[in-house]
């Protein structure tokens, strides 16, 4: 398949390109597009054959459901059985933006989208390009992250090209994603509400609006073999570069001493720390800047592969606020290998 690669920088000047992208979606094709979190591979969520294409291209296990994206609140209502008050509060505060809400689904959502569950995950993205394509097509979009399953999620069009060139109809370059990690996923289909995946809308933010919110065990720890995941995506090895990574908790001085004894290692560290180490380094934002860490982490994981890193020791982030989301992705990239020094 020949993939069209186009750049959209101005919605009115690029109106013809938006129309073309919407046409591909209407015709059952696949478009990789930018959102504020990460790039997604989008298809018409109401067309099971189109959605099957997403699973095929990503090599995604069939039991891992997709998020459905809408541009307006009234376009979410037909997808769900009920939009409870808690959902309305969250939507008022955080939509459009990096929050996905799991609710009981309506029959118009095909089983392949929800992987046979009785719930559907819905989100209203804020990225203007994706909002324009949803409006132009008049369709809800099923869109997982635009990586091959198991790879770090793409935060630039170049990452999408690495993973998807020749496999989708179109890749739209809309610049670097501003958040850099996938949306927060919260389920309102259980009581109390449950955080299934941490993101830029933090656990603290959710508790401020909803009161009691449980954090699923899978947010910070490895699920025991054989257990059922509330969010199926959480059970897969994820975000993995080829290198073996160990996440190291502790201060920089101890980290520097530790890594000095491992000359063949590569260090994944915070900005500026690279200049104080003798091993090859990749950086992922400032030490006390979780927004920067979130925005840069996935590109840093891809960079480790580019420089041929085989054994990586990574500085651990703070685990509160947005740091919980950074930690959640890094610990999966490290296949849960962490140490305290
Ligand atoms: O930021 C994002 O959410 C990006 C952009 C493209 O919107 N999308 C994304 O999709 O990260 P994906 O498919 O890579 O991750 C969706 C996550 C998975 O962990 C999946 O298991 C979970 O959401 N999920 C989807 N539907 C669900 C449901 N009905 N119940 C529980 N978890 C669900
Ligand atoms: Mg994903």
mmCIF file of C-alpha atoms and ligand atoms in Angstrom:
data_model
loop_
_atom_site.group_PDB
_atom_site.id
_atom_site.type_symbol
_atom_site.label_atom_id
_atom_site.label_comp_id
_atom_site.label_asym_id
_atom_site.label_seq_id
_atom_site.Cartn_x
_atom_site.Cartn_y
_atom_site.Cartn_z
ATOM 1 C CA UNK A 1 0.000 0.000 0.000
ATOM 2 C CA UNK A 2 1.244 3.504 -0.805
ATOM 3 C CA UNK A 3 0.948 5.769 2.235
ATOM 4 C CA UNK A 4 0.253 9.440 1.550
ATOM 5 C CA UNK A 5 2.254 11.608 3.942
ATOM 6 C CA UNK A 6 0.870 15.110 4.315
ATOM 7 C CA UNK A 7 1.446 18.075 6.610
ATOM 8 C CA UNK A 8 -1.365 20.160 8.046
ATOM 9 C CA UNK A 9 -0.413 23.411 9.704
ATOM 10 C CA UNK A 10 -3.376 25.660 8.998
ATOM 11 C CA UNK A 11 -6.951 24.365 9.105
ATOM 12 C CA UNK A 12 -8.402 26.792 6.577
ATOM 13 C CA UNK A 13 -5.484 26.745 4.143
ATOM 14 C CA UNK A 14 -5.323 22.948 4.355
ATOM 15 C CA UNK A 15 -9.103 22.390 4.114
ATOM 16 C CA UNK A 16 -8.743 20.226 0.981
ATOM 17 C CA UNK A 17 -6.314 17.895 2.795
ATOM 18 C CA UNK A 18 -8.698 17.574 5.745
ATOM 19 C CA UNK A 19 -11.494 16.666 3.320
ATOM 20 C CA UNK A 20 -9.240 14.017 1.762
ATOM 21 C CA UNK A 21 -8.460 12.508 5.184
ATOM 22 C CA UNK A 22 -12.169 12.483 6.078
ATOM 23 C CA UNK A 23 -12.945 10.767 2.752
ATOM 24 C CA UNK A 24 -10.458 7.982 3.538
ATOM 25 C CA UNK A 25 -12.167 7.425 6.907
ATOM 26 C CA UNK A 26 -15.645 7.443 5.284
ATOM 27 C CA UNK A 27 -14.419 4.848 2.757
ATOM 28 C CA UNK A 28 -13.210 2.472 5.502
ATOM 29 C CA UNK A 29 -9.506 3.364 5.336
ATOM 30 C CA UNK A 30 -6.890 4.130 8.003
ATOM 31 C CA UNK A 31 -5.358 7.531 8.812
ATOM 32 C CA UNK A 32 -2.534 8.136 11.314
ATOM 33 C CA UNK A 33 -3.222 11.522 12.891
ATOM 34 C CA UNK A 34 -1.961 13.770 15.671
ATOM 35 C CA UNK A 35 -3.730 14.184 19.004
ATOM 36 C CA UNK A 36 -2.515 16.235 21.974
ATOM 37 C CA UNK A 37 -1.460 13.005 23.758
ATOM 38 C CA UNK A 38 0.139 10.754 21.112
ATOM 39 C CA UNK A 39 -0.510 10.018 17.426
ATOM 40 C CA UNK A 40 -3.383 7.606 16.750
ATOM 41 C CA UNK A 41 -4.405 5.267 13.883
ATOM 42 C CA UNK A 42 -7.982 6.254 13.145
ATOM 43 C CA UNK A 43 -10.831 4.402 11.445
ATOM 44 C CA UNK A 44 -14.613 4.776 11.379
ATOM 45 C CA UNK A 45 -15.579 3.338 14.794
ATOM 46 C CA UNK A 46 -18.963 2.201 13.449
ATOM 47 C CA UNK A 47 -17.440 0.082 10.642
ATOM 48 C CA UNK A 48 -16.210 -3.306 11.974
ATOM 49 C CA UNK A 49 -14.194 -4.046 8.798
ATOM 50 C CA UNK A 50 -12.341 -0.745 9.021
ATOM 51 C CA UNK A 51 -11.642 -1.364 12.722
ATOM 52 C CA UNK A 52 -10.376 -4.880 11.913
ATOM 53 C CA UNK A 53 -7.752 -3.136 9.745
ATOM 54 C CA UNK A 54 -6.426 -1.297 12.820
ATOM 55 C CA UNK A 55 -5.912 -4.569 14.704
ATOM 56 C CA UNK A 56 -4.176 -6.115 11.669
ATOM 57 C CA UNK A 57 -1.811 -3.206 11.073
ATOM 58 C CA UNK A 58 -0.807 -2.854 14.733
ATOM 59 C CA UNK A 59 -0.538 -6.584 15.374
ATOM 60 C CA UNK A 60 -2.833 -5.835 18.295
ATOM 61 C CA UNK A 61 -4.339 -8.677 20.363
ATOM 62 C CA UNK A 62 -8.106 -8.937 19.679
ATOM 63 C CA UNK A 63 -8.954 -8.766 23.392
ATOM 64 C CA UNK A 64 -7.598 -5.213 23.757
ATOM 65 C CA UNK A 65 -10.425 -2.677 23.170
ATOM 66 C CA UNK A 66 -10.090 0.693 21.409
ATOM 67 C CA UNK A 67 -10.956 4.244 22.475
ATOM 68 C CA UNK A 68 -13.693 6.018 20.484
ATOM 69 C CA UNK A 69 -13.050 9.721 19.790
ATOM 70 C CA UNK A 70 -15.785 12.325 19.300
ATOM 71 C CA UNK A 71 -15.600 16.093 18.734
ATOM 72 C CA UNK A 72 -18.737 17.148 20.642
ATOM 73 C CA UNK A 73 -20.551 15.933 23.736
ATOM 74 C CA UNK A 74 -23.739 15.233 21.790
ATOM 75 C CA UNK A 75 -21.754 12.829 19.583
ATOM 76 C CA UNK A 76 -20.718 10.824 22.671
ATOM 77 C CA UNK A 77 -24.267 10.248 23.937
ATOM 78 C CA UNK A 78 -25.345 7.760 21.205
ATOM 79 C CA UNK A 79 -22.308 5.567 21.999
ATOM 80 C CA UNK A 80 -23.205 4.943 25.656
ATOM 81 C CA UNK A 81 -26.230 3.681 27.600
ATOM 82 C CA UNK A 82 -26.060 6.507 30.070
ATOM 83 C CA UNK A 83 -23.865 9.565 30.616
ATOM 84 C CA UNK A 84 -23.988 9.884 34.419
ATOM 85 C CA UNK A 85 -23.464 13.108 36.412
ATOM 86 C CA UNK A 86 -19.888 12.103 37.261
ATOM 87 C CA UNK A 87 -19.134 11.850 33.529
ATOM 88 C CA UNK A 88 -20.700 15.268 32.985
ATOM 89 C CA UNK A 89 -18.517 16.832 35.681
ATOM 90 C CA UNK A 90 -15.401 15.267 34.167
ATOM 91 C CA UNK A 91 -16.398 16.326 30.645
ATOM 92 C CA UNK A 92 -17.022 19.912 31.794
ATOM 93 C CA UNK A 93 -13.647 20.123 33.468
ATOM 94 C CA UNK A 94 -11.337 18.097 31.186
ATOM 95 C CA UNK A 95 -12.877 17.813 27.678
ATOM 96 C CA UNK A 96 -11.656 18.400 25.103
ATOM 97 C CA UNK A 97 -8.427 16.962 26.521
ATOM 98 C CA UNK A 98 -6.379 13.950 27.625
ATOM 99 C CA UNK A 99 -9.071 12.033 29.525
ATOM 100 C CA UNK A 100 -10.845 8.810 28.467
ATOM 101 C CA UNK A 101 -14.006 7.699 30.275
ATOM 102 C CA UNK A 102 -15.199 4.058 30.299
ATOM 103 C CA UNK A 103 -19.016 3.703 30.328
ATOM 104 C CA UNK A 104 -21.604 1.015 29.519
ATOM 105 C CA UNK A 105 -21.813 0.816 25.742
ATOM 106 C CA UNK A 106 -24.729 1.025 23.348
ATOM 107 C CA UNK A 107 -25.321 -1.536 20.596
ATOM 108 C CA UNK A 108 -24.173 0.777 17.797
ATOM 109 C CA UNK A 109 -20.582 0.317 19.025
ATOM 110 C CA UNK A 110 -19.349 -2.828 17.247
ATOM 111 C CA UNK A 111 -18.055 -5.669 19.448
ATOM 112 C CA UNK A 112 -14.652 -5.515 17.773
ATOM 113 C CA UNK A 113 -14.181 -1.962 19.150
ATOM 114 C CA UNK A 114 -14.925 -2.971 22.737
ATOM 115 C CA UNK A 115 -13.255 -6.391 22.367
ATOM 116 C CA UNK A 116 -16.516 -8.014 23.435
ATOM 117 C CA UNK A 117 -16.777 -6.042 26.728
ATOM 118 C CA UNK A 118 -20.085 -4.389 27.676
ATOM 119 C CA UNK A 119 -18.265 -1.050 28.075
ATOM 120 C CA UNK A 120 -16.770 1.492 25.681
ATOM 121 C CA UNK A 121 -13.942 3.986 26.272
ATOM 122 C CA UNK A 122 -14.767 7.494 24.991
ATOM 123 C CA UNK A 123 -12.620 10.586 24.649
ATOM 124 C CA UNK A 124 -12.888 14.063 23.182
ATOM 125 C CA UNK A 125 -9.419 15.067 21.923
ATOM 126 C CA UNK A 126 -8.354 18.729 21.832
ATOM 127 C CA UNK A 127 -5.992 18.603 18.832
ATOM 128 C CA UNK A 128 -7.497 20.858 16.138
ATOM 129 C CA UNK A 129 -6.535 18.569 13.226
ATOM 130 C CA UNK A 130 -8.245 15.522 14.679
ATOM 131 C CA UNK A 131 -11.277 17.542 15.738
ATOM 132 C CA UNK A 132 -11.555 18.896 12.196
ATOM 133 C CA UNK A 133 -11.387 15.402 10.661
ATOM 134 C CA UNK A 134 -14.052 14.085 13.063
ATOM 135 C CA UNK A 135 -16.327 17.018 12.156
ATOM 136 C CA UNK A 136 -15.643 16.733 8.443
ATOM 137 C CA UNK A 137 -16.399 12.972 8.362
ATOM 138 C CA UNK A 138 -19.297 13.231 10.820
ATOM 139 C CA UNK A 139 -18.088 9.919 12.310
ATOM 140 C CA UNK A 140 -16.720 8.771 15.675
ATOM 141 C CA UNK A 141 -13.130 7.563 15.299
ATOM 142 C CA UNK A 142 -11.711 4.415 16.851
ATOM 143 C CA UNK A 143 -8.057 5.249 17.425
ATOM 144 C CA UNK A 144 -5.372 3.430 19.365
ATOM 145 C CA UNK A 145 -1.843 4.805 19.568
ATOM 146 C CA UNK A 146 -0.194 4.690 16.121
ATOM 147 C CA UNK A 147 2.636 2.309 17.016
ATOM 148 C CA UNK A 148 3.145 -1.338 16.202
ATOM 149 C CA UNK A 149 1.945 -3.164 19.361
ATOM 150 C CA UNK A 150 4.653 -3.264 22.019
ATOM 151 C CA UNK A 151 6.617 -0.266 20.657
ATOM 152 C CA UNK A 152 6.638 3.169 22.334
ATOM 153 C CA UNK A 153 3.669 5.330 21.274
ATOM 154 C CA UNK A 154 4.492 7.872 18.520
ATOM 155 C CA UNK A 155 4.728 11.540 19.466
ATOM 156 C CA UNK A 156 5.853 12.792 16.020
ATOM 157 C CA UNK A 157 4.900 12.003 12.426
ATOM 158 C CA UNK A 158 8.431 10.610 11.948
ATOM 159 C CA UNK A 159 7.657 7.950 14.607
ATOM 160 C CA UNK A 160 4.453 7.044 12.733
ATOM 161 C CA UNK A 161 6.393 6.729 9.479
ATOM 162 C CA UNK A 162 8.886 4.362 11.201
ATOM 163 C CA UNK A 163 6.075 2.048 12.308
ATOM 164 C CA UNK A 164 3.343 2.466 9.675
ATOM 165 C CA UNK A 165 4.718 3.559 6.306
ATOM 166 C CA UNK A 166 3.156 1.314 3.644
ATOM 167 C CA UNK A 167 0.542 -0.008 6.110
ATOM 168 C CA UNK A 168 -2.012 2.841 6.347
ATOM 169 C CA UNK A 169 -3.621 5.089 3.716
ATOM 170 C CA UNK A 170 -2.396 8.387 5.110
ATOM 171 C CA UNK A 171 -0.089 9.788 7.787
ATOM 172 C CA UNK A 172 -0.803 13.391 8.815
ATOM 173 C CA UNK A 173 2.050 15.455 10.225
ATOM 174 C CA UNK A 174 0.558 17.876 12.748
ATOM 175 C CA UNK A 175 3.756 18.544 14.716
ATOM 176 C CA UNK A 176 4.962 17.178 18.048
ATOM 177 C CA UNK A 177 2.335 16.058 20.573
ATOM 178 C CA UNK A 178 2.134 18.476 23.489
ATOM 179 C CA UNK A 179 1.342 15.972 26.281
ATOM 180 C CA UNK A 180 3.437 13.062 24.980
ATOM 181 C CA UNK A 181 1.772 10.245 27.005
ATOM 182 C CA UNK A 182 -1.562 8.567 26.266
ATOM 183 C CA UNK A 183 -4.755 9.823 27.907
ATOM 184 C CA UNK A 184 -5.795 9.041 31.459
ATOM 185 C CA UNK A 185 -8.356 6.193 31.440
ATOM 186 C CA UNK A 186 -10.978 6.184 34.219
ATOM 187 C CA UNK A 187 -13.864 3.731 34.462
ATOM 188 C CA UNK A 188 -17.242 5.025 35.631
ATOM 189 C CA UNK A 189 -18.745 1.584 34.923
ATOM 190 C CA UNK A 190 -17.676 0.492 38.437
ATOM 191 C CA UNK A 191 -18.182 2.010 41.866
ATOM 192 C CA UNK A 192 -16.138 3.745 43.122
ATOM 193 C CA UNK A 193 -14.656 5.050 39.850
ATOM 194 C CA UNK A 194 -11.375 3.372 38.980
ATOM 195 C CA UNK A 195 -8.221 4.779 37.404
ATOM 196 C CA UNK A 196 -7.139 2.245 34.779
ATOM 197 C CA UNK A 197 -4.293 4.181 33.149
ATOM 198 C CA UNK A 198 -2.661 7.330 34.572
ATOM 199 C CA UNK A 199 -2.090 10.335 32.289
ATOM 200 C CA UNK A 200 -2.037 14.116 32.217
ATOM 201 C CA UNK A 201 -5.363 14.294 34.053
ATOM 202 C CA UNK A 202 -3.931 13.068 37.349
ATOM 203 C CA UNK A 203 -5.373 10.845 40.071
ATOM 204 C CA UNK A 204 -5.402 13.965 42.271
ATOM 205 C CA UNK A 205 -7.418 15.839 39.581
ATOM 206 C CA UNK A 206 -9.936 12.973 39.374
ATOM 207 C CA UNK A 207 -10.326 12.797 43.176
ATOM 208 C CA UNK A 208 -10.884 16.546 43.326
ATOM 209 C CA UNK A 209 -13.910 16.167 41.025
ATOM 210 C CA UNK A 210 -15.212 12.698 41.948
ATOM 211 C CA UNK A 211 -14.195 12.176 45.572
ATOM 212 C CA UNK A 212 -13.348 8.513 45.996
ATOM 213 C CA UNK A 213 -11.363 7.066 43.057
ATOM 214 C CA UNK A 214 -9.603 3.702 43.255
ATOM 215 C CA UNK A 215 -6.294 3.184 41.441
ATOM 216 C CA UNK A 216 -6.201 -0.142 39.654
ATOM 217 C CA UNK A 217 -3.368 -2.408 40.858
ATOM 218 C CA UNK A 218 -2.049 -2.503 37.280
ATOM 219 C CA UNK A 219 -1.224 1.237 37.450
ATOM 220 C CA UNK A 220 1.905 0.654 39.516
ATOM 221 C CA UNK A 221 2.515 -3.074 39.645
ATOM 222 C CA UNK A 222 2.776 -6.134 37.507
ATOM 223 C CA UNK A 223 -0.395 -8.203 37.321
ATOM 224 C CA UNK A 224 0.062 -11.742 38.623
ATOM 225 C CA UNK A 225 -0.001 -14.338 35.818
ATOM 226 C CA UNK A 226 -3.522 -15.533 35.061
ATOM 227 C CA UNK A 227 -5.335 -12.541 36.608
ATOM 228 C CA UNK A 228 -7.875 -10.553 34.573
ATOM 229 C CA UNK A 229 -6.993 -6.951 33.756
ATOM 230 C CA UNK A 230 -9.675 -4.269 34.200
ATOM 231 C CA UNK A 231 -8.004 -2.494 31.284
ATOM 232 C CA UNK A 232 -6.761 -5.211 28.952
ATOM 233 C CA UNK A 233 -4.000 -2.981 27.536
ATOM 234 C CA UNK A 234 -2.270 -2.977 30.923
ATOM 235 C CA UNK A 235 -1.292 -6.622 30.791
ATOM 236 C CA UNK A 236 0.878 -6.438 27.702
ATOM 237 C CA UNK A 237 4.618 -5.722 27.616
ATOM 238 C CA UNK A 238 4.670 -2.204 26.357
ATOM 239 C CA UNK A 239 6.690 0.798 25.345
ATOM 240 C CA UNK A 240 9.704 -1.433 24.951
ATOM 241 C CA UNK A 241 12.886 -0.521 23.204
ATOM 242 C CA UNK A 242 15.172 -3.418 22.313
ATOM 243 C CA UNK A 243 17.429 -2.666 25.279
ATOM 244 C CA UNK A 244 16.964 -4.180 28.723
ATOM 245 C CA UNK A 245 16.105 -1.344 31.096
ATOM 246 C CA UNK A 246 16.414 -1.129 34.876
ATOM 247 C CA UNK A 247 14.625 1.733 36.606
ATOM 248 C CA UNK A 248 16.815 3.116 39.419
ATOM 249 C CA UNK A 249 15.269 4.982 42.368
ATOM 250 C CA UNK A 250 17.475 7.266 44.463
ATOM 251 C CA UNK A 251 19.451 10.483 44.100
ATOM 252 C CA UNK A 252 21.744 11.451 41.240
ATOM 253 C CA UNK A 253 24.992 11.147 43.233
ATOM 254 C CA UNK A 254 24.241 7.508 44.093
ATOM 255 C CA UNK A 255 23.138 6.850 40.496
ATOM 256 C CA UNK A 256 26.417 8.307 39.164
ATOM 257 C CA UNK A 257 28.479 6.129 41.532
ATOM 258 C CA UNK A 258 26.466 3.037 40.588
ATOM 259 C CA UNK A 259 26.723 3.551 36.840
ATOM 260 C CA UNK A 260 30.471 4.240 37.009
ATOM 261 C CA UNK A 261 30.848 0.524 37.780
ATOM 262 C CA UNK A 262 28.894 -0.412 34.622
ATOM 263 C CA UNK A 263 31.000 0.908 31.735
ATOM 264 C CA UNK A 264 28.978 -0.900 29.027
ATOM 265 C CA UNK A 265 25.741 0.723 30.206
ATOM 266 C CA UNK A 266 23.688 3.524 28.702
ATOM 267 C CA UNK A 267 21.992 6.003 31.055
ATOM 268 C CA UNK A 268 18.485 7.430 30.626
ATOM 269 C CA UNK A 269 18.740 10.567 32.760
ATOM 270 C CA UNK A 270 17.370 14.061 33.309
ATOM 271 C CA UNK A 271 18.580 17.140 31.405
ATOM 272 C CA UNK A 272 22.084 18.264 32.393
ATOM 273 C CA UNK A 273 22.930 14.999 34.188
ATOM 274 C CA UNK A 274 24.336 13.600 30.929
ATOM 275 C CA UNK A 275 27.253 16.042 31.141
ATOM 276 C CA UNK A 276 28.282 14.619 34.504
ATOM 277 C CA UNK A 277 28.451 10.960 33.392
ATOM 278 C CA UNK A 278 31.036 9.108 31.303
ATOM 279 C CA UNK A 279 28.653 6.548 29.748
ATOM 280 C CA UNK A 280 26.444 7.268 26.680
ATOM 281 C CA UNK A 281 23.288 9.080 27.761
ATOM 282 C CA UNK A 282 19.790 9.870 26.513
ATOM 283 C CA UNK A 283 17.827 12.548 28.385
ATOM 284 C CA UNK A 284 14.085 12.905 29.024
ATOM 285 C CA UNK A 285 13.383 16.364 30.434
ATOM 286 C CA UNK A 286 14.245 18.225 33.629
ATOM 287 C CA UNK A 287 14.541 16.402 36.974
ATOM 288 C CA UNK A 288 11.668 18.335 38.530
ATOM 289 C CA UNK A 289 9.694 18.858 35.333
ATOM 290 C CA UNK A 290 7.144 16.045 34.911
ATOM 291 C CA UNK A 291 5.524 17.824 31.913
ATOM 292 C CA UNK A 292 8.856 17.720 30.069
ATOM 293 C CA UNK A 293 9.473 14.105 31.102
ATOM 294 C CA UNK A 294 6.033 13.086 29.802
ATOM 295 C CA UNK A 295 6.511 14.972 26.561
ATOM 296 C CA UNK A 296 9.964 13.513 25.844
ATOM 297 C CA UNK A 297 9.836 9.960 27.250
ATOM 298 C CA UNK A 298 8.653 8.035 24.184
ATOM 299 C CA UNK A 299 11.064 9.809 21.830
ATOM 300 C CA UNK A 300 13.848 9.017 24.336
ATOM 301 C CA UNK A 301 12.899 5.315 24.334
ATOM 302 C CA UNK A 302 13.065 5.276 20.519
ATOM 303 C CA UNK A 303 16.405 7.122 20.670
ATOM 304 C CA UNK A 304 17.870 4.316 22.832
ATOM 305 C CA UNK A 305 17.252 1.919 19.941
ATOM 306 C CA UNK A 306 18.752 4.336 17.420
ATOM 307 C CA UNK A 307 22.036 4.521 19.343
ATOM 308 C CA UNK A 308 22.077 0.725 19.756
ATOM 309 C CA UNK A 309 21.791 0.723 23.560
ATOM 310 C CA UNK A 310 21.623 -2.796 25.008
ATOM 311 C CA UNK A 311 21.728 -2.299 28.793
ATOM 312 C CA UNK A 312 20.056 0.821 30.130
ATOM 313 C CA UNK A 313 19.817 2.232 33.644
ATOM 314 C CA UNK A 314 17.108 4.884 33.956
ATOM 315 C CA UNK A 315 16.620 7.607 36.558
ATOM 316 C CA UNK A 316 13.192 7.191 38.170
ATOM 317 C CA UNK A 317 10.705 10.107 38.161
ATOM 318 C CA UNK A 318 8.759 11.400 41.159
ATOM 319 C CA UNK A 319 5.634 9.250 41.422
ATOM 320 C CA UNK A 320 3.008 11.909 42.237
ATOM 321 C CA UNK A 321 0.821 13.966 39.880
ATOM 322 C CA UNK A 322 1.829 13.560 36.242
ATOM 323 C CA UNK A 323 4.922 11.677 37.475
ATOM 324 C CA UNK A 324 2.675 8.655 38.158
ATOM 325 C CA UNK A 325 1.956 8.436 34.414
ATOM 326 C CA UNK A 326 5.655 8.777 33.529
ATOM 327 C CA UNK A 327 6.492 6.040 36.049
ATOM 328 C CA UNK A 328 3.681 3.797 34.752
ATOM 329 C CA UNK A 329 5.133 3.878 31.194
ATOM 330 C CA UNK A 330 8.776 3.577 32.265
ATOM 331 C CA UNK A 331 8.167 0.600 34.544
ATOM 332 C CA UNK A 332 6.546 -1.214 31.607
ATOM 333 C CA UNK A 333 9.435 -0.290 29.313
ATOM 334 C CA UNK A 334 11.652 -1.828 32.025
ATOM 335 C CA UNK A 335 9.459 -4.968 32.200
ATOM 336 C CA UNK A 336 9.017 -4.106 35.930
ATOM 337 C CA UNK A 337 12.745 -4.302 36.701
ATOM 338 C CA UNK A 338 13.417 -1.611 39.317
ATOM 339 C CA UNK A 339 15.926 -1.118 42.139
ATOM 340 C CA UNK A 340 16.459 1.257 45.026
ATOM 341 C CA UNK A 341 19.991 2.550 45.734
HETATM 342 O O1 LIG B 1 -4.278 9.242 24.321
HETATM 343 C C1 LIG B 1 -4.840 8.221 23.939
HETATM 344 O O2 LIG B 1 -5.701 7.644 24.613
HETATM 345 C C2 LIG B 1 -4.444 7.669 22.559
HETATM 346 C C3 LIG B 1 -4.869 8.697 21.507
HETATM 347 C C4 LIG B 1 -4.647 8.208 20.104
HETATM 348 O O3 LIG B 1 -6.206 9.080 21.734
HETATM 349 N N1 LIG B 1 -5.028 6.389 22.343
HETATM 350 C C5 LIG B 1 -4.593 5.282 23.014
HETATM 351 O O4 LIG B 1 -5.248 4.124 22.659
HETATM 352 O O5 LIG B 1 -3.712 5.296 23.837
HETATM 353 P P1 LIG B 1 -4.679 2.682 23.012
HETATM 354 O O6 LIG B 1 -5.568 1.766 22.254
HETATM 355 O O7 LIG B 1 -3.231 2.629 22.712
HETATM 356 O O8 LIG B 1 -4.962 2.499 24.541
HETATM 357 C C6 LIG B 1 -6.300 2.349 24.984
HETATM 358 C C7 LIG B 1 -6.301 1.817 26.390
HETATM 359 C C8 LIG B 1 -5.869 0.377 26.445
HETATM 360 O O9 LIG B 1 -5.088 0.178 27.620
HETATM 361 C C9 LIG B 1 -7.208 -0.363 26.518
HETATM 362 O O10 LIG B 1 -7.104 -1.616 27.142
HETATM 363 C C10 LIG B 1 -8.044 0.615 27.327
HETATM 364 O O11 LIG B 1 -7.640 1.892 26.885
HETATM 365 N N2 LIG B 1 -9.480 0.448 27.058
HETATM 366 C C11 LIG B 1 -10.152 0.695 25.898
HETATM 367 N N3 LIG B 1 -11.457 0.381 26.023
HETATM 368 C C12 LIG B 1 -11.629 -0.057 27.278
HETATM 369 C C13 LIG B 1 -12.756 -0.551 28.015
HETATM 370 N N4 LIG B 1 -13.946 -0.656 27.464
HETATM 371 N N5 LIG B 1 -12.562 -0.917 29.303
HETATM 372 C C14 LIG B 1 -11.334 -0.814 29.860
HETATM 373 N N6 LIG B 1 -10.232 -0.362 29.224
HETATM 374 C C15 LIG B 1 -10.369 -0.007 27.951
HETATM 375 MG MG1 LIG B 2 -1.276 2.004 22.843
#
